[in-house]
mmCIF file with all atom_site columns, C-alpha atoms in Angstrom:
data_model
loop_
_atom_site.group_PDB
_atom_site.id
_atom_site.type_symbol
_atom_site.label_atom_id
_atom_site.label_alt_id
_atom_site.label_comp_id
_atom_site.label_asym_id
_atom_site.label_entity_id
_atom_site.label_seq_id
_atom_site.pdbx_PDB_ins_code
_atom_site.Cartn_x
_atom_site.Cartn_y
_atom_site.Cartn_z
_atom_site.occupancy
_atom_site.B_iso_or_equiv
_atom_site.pdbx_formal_charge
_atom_site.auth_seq_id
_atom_site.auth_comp_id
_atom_site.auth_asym_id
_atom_site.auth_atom_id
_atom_site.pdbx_PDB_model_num
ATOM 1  C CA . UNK A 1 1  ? 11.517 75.764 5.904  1.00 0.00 ? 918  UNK A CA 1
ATOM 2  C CA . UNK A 1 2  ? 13.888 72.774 4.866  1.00 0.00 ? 919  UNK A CA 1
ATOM 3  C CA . UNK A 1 3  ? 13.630 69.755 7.622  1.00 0.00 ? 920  UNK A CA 1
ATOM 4  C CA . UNK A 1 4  ? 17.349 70.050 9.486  1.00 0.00 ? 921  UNK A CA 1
ATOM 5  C CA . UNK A 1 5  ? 18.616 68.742 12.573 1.00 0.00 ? 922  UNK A CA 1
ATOM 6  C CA . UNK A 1 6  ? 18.620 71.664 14.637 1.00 0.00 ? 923  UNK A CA 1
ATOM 7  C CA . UNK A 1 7  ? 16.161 74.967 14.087 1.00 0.00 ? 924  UNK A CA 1
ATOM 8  C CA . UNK A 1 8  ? 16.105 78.266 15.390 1.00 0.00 ? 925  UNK A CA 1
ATOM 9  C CA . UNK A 1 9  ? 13.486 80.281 16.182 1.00 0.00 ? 926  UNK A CA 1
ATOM 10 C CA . UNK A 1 10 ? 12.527 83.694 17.110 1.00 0.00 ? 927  UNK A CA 1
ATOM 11 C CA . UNK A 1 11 ? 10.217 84.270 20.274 1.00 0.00 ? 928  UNK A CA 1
ATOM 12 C CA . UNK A 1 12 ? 10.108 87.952 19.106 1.00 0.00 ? 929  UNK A CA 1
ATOM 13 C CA . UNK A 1 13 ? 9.645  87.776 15.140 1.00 0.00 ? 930  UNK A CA 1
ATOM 14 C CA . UNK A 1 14 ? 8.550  85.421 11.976 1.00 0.00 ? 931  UNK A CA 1
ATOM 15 C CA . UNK A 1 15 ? 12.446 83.908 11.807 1.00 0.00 ? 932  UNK A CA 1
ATOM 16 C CA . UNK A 1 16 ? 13.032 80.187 11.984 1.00 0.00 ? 933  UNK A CA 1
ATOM 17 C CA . UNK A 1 17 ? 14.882 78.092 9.900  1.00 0.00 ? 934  UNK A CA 1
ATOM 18 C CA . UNK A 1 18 ? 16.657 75.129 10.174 1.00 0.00 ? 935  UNK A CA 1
ATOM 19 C CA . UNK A 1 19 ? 20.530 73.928 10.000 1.00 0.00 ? 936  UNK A CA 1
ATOM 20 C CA . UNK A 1 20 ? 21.990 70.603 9.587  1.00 0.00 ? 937  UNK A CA 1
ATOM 21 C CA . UNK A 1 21 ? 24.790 70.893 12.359 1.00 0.00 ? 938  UNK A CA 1
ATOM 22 C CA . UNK A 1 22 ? 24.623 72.590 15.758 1.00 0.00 ? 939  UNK A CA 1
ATOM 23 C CA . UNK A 1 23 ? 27.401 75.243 14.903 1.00 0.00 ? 940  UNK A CA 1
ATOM 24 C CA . UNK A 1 24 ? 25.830 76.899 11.966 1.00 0.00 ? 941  UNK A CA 1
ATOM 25 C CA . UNK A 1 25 ? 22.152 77.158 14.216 1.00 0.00 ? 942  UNK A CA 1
ATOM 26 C CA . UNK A 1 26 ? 24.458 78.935 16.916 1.00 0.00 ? 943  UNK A CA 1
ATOM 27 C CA . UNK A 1 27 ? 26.023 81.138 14.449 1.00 0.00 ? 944  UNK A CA 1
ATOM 28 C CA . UNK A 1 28 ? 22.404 82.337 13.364 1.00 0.00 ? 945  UNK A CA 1
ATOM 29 C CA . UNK A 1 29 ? 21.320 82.324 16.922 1.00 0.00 ? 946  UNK A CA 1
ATOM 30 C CA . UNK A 1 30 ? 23.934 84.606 17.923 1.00 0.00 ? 947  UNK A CA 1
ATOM 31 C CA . UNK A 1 31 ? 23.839 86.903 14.876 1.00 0.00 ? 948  UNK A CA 1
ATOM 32 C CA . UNK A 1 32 ? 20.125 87.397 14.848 1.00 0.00 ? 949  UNK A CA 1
ATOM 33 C CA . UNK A 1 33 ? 20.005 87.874 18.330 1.00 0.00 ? 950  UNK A CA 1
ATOM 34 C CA . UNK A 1 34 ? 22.791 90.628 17.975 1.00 0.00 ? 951  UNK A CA 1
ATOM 35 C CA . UNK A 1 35 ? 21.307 92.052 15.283 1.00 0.00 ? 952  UNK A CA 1
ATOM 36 C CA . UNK A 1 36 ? 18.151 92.426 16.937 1.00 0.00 ? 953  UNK A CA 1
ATOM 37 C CA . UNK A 1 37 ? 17.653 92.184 20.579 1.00 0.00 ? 954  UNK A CA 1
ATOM 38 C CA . UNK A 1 38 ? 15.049 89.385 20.474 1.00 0.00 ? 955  UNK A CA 1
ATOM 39 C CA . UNK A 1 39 ? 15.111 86.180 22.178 1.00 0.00 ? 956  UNK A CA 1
ATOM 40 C CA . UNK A 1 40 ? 15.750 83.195 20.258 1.00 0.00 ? 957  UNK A CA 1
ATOM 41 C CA . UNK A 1 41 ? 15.585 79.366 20.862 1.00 0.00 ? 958  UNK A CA 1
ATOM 42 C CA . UNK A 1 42 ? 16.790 76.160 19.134 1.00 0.00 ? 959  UNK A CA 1
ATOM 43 C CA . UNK A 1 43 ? 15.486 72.548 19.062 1.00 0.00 ? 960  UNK A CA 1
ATOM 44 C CA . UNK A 1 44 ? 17.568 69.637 18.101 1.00 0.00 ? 961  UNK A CA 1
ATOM 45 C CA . UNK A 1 45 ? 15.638 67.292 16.675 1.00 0.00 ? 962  UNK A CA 1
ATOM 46 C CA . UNK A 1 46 ? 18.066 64.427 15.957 1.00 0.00 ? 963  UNK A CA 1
ATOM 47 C CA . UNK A 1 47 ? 21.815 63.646 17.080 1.00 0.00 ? 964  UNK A CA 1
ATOM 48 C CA . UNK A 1 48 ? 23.956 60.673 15.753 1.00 0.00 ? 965  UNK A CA 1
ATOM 49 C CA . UNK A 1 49 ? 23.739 57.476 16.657 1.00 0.00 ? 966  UNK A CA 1
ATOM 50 C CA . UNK A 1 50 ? 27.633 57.912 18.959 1.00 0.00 ? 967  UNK A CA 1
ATOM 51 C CA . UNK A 1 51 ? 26.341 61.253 20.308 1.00 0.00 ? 968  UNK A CA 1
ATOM 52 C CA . UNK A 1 52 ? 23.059 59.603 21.296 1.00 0.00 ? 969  UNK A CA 1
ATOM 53 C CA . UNK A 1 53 ? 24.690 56.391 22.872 1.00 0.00 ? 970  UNK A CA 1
ATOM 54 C CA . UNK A 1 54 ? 27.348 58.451 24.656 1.00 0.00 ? 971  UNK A CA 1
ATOM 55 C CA . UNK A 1 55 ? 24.803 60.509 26.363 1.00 0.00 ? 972  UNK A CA 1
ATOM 56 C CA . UNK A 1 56 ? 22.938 57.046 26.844 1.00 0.00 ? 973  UNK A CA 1
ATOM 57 C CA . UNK A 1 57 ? 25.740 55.309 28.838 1.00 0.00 ? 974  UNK A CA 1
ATOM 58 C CA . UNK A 1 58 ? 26.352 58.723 30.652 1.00 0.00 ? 975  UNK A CA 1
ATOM 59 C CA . UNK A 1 59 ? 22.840 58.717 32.157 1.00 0.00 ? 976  UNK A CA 1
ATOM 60 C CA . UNK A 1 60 ? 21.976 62.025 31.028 1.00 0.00 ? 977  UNK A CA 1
ATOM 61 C CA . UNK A 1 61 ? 18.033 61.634 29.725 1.00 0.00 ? 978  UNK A CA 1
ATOM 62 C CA . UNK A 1 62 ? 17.188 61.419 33.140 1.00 0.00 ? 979  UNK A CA 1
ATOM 63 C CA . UNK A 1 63 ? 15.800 57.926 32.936 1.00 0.00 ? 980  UNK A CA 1
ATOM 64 C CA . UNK A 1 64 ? 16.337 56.530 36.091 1.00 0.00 ? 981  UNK A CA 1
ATOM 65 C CA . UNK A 1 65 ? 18.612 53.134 36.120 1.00 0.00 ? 982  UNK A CA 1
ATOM 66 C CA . UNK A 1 66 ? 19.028 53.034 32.622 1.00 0.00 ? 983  UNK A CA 1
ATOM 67 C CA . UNK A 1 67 ? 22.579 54.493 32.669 1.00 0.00 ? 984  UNK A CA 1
ATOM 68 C CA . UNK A 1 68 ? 25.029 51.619 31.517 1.00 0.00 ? 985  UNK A CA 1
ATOM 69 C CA . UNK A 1 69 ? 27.666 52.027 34.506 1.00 0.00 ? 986  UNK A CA 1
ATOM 70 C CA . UNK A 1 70 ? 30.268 49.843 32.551 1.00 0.00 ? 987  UNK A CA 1
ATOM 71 C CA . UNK A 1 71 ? 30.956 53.327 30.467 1.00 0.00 ? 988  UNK A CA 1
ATOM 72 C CA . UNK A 1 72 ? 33.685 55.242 31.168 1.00 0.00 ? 989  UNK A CA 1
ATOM 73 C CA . UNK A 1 73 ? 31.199 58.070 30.866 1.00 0.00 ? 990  UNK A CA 1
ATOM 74 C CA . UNK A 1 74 ? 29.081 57.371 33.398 1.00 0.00 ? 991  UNK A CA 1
ATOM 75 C CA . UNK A 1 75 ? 30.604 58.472 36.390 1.00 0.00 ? 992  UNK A CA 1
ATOM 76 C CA . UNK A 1 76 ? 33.406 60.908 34.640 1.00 0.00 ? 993  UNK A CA 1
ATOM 77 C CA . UNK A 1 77 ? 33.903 63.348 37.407 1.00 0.00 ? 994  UNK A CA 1
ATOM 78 C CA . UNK A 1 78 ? 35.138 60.270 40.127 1.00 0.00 ? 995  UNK A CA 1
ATOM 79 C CA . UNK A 1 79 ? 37.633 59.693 37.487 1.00 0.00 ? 996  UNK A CA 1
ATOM 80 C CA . UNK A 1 80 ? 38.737 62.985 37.316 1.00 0.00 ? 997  UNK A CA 1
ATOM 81 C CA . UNK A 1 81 ? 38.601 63.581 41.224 1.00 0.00 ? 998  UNK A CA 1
ATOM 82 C CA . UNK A 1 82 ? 40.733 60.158 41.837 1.00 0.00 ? 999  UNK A CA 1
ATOM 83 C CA . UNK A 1 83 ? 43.858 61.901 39.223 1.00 0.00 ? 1000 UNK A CA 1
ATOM 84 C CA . UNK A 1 84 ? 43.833 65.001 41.384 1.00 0.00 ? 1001 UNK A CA 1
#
């Protein structure tokens, strides 16, 4: 199997291979599952660097206090809820 960022594998069978972008793994995902009937799961083993950060200054890896609260994304949905 060639190293990508994201593989799929089957719980249910010998397939699992690897993509190098997120849509093509849920394009096989969805086919083989279709195809099929088994259950199937991804990884993601890398993102890049702005996908990383943004998810970083959002506070989403669950690390507590290490959210940077100067980001926009940090606390999106009181943004949204003070336009409505």
């Amino acid at each position: 199997m060639d190293e990508g960022n994201v593989v799929v594998e089957c719980r249910d069978c010998t397939f699992d291979e690897s993509f190098p972008n997120l849509g093509r793994a849920r394009v096989a995902l969805n086919d083989h599952e279709l195809e099929t009937g088994h259950d199937v799961d991804w990884q993601i083993n890398r993102v890049s660097a702005g996908v990383e950060q943004a998810g970083a200054d959002a506070g989403i890896f669950g690390i507590s206090g290490c959210a940077n609260t100067n980001s926009a994304l940090f606390d999106w949905q009181r943004s949204t809820d003070d336009h409505e």
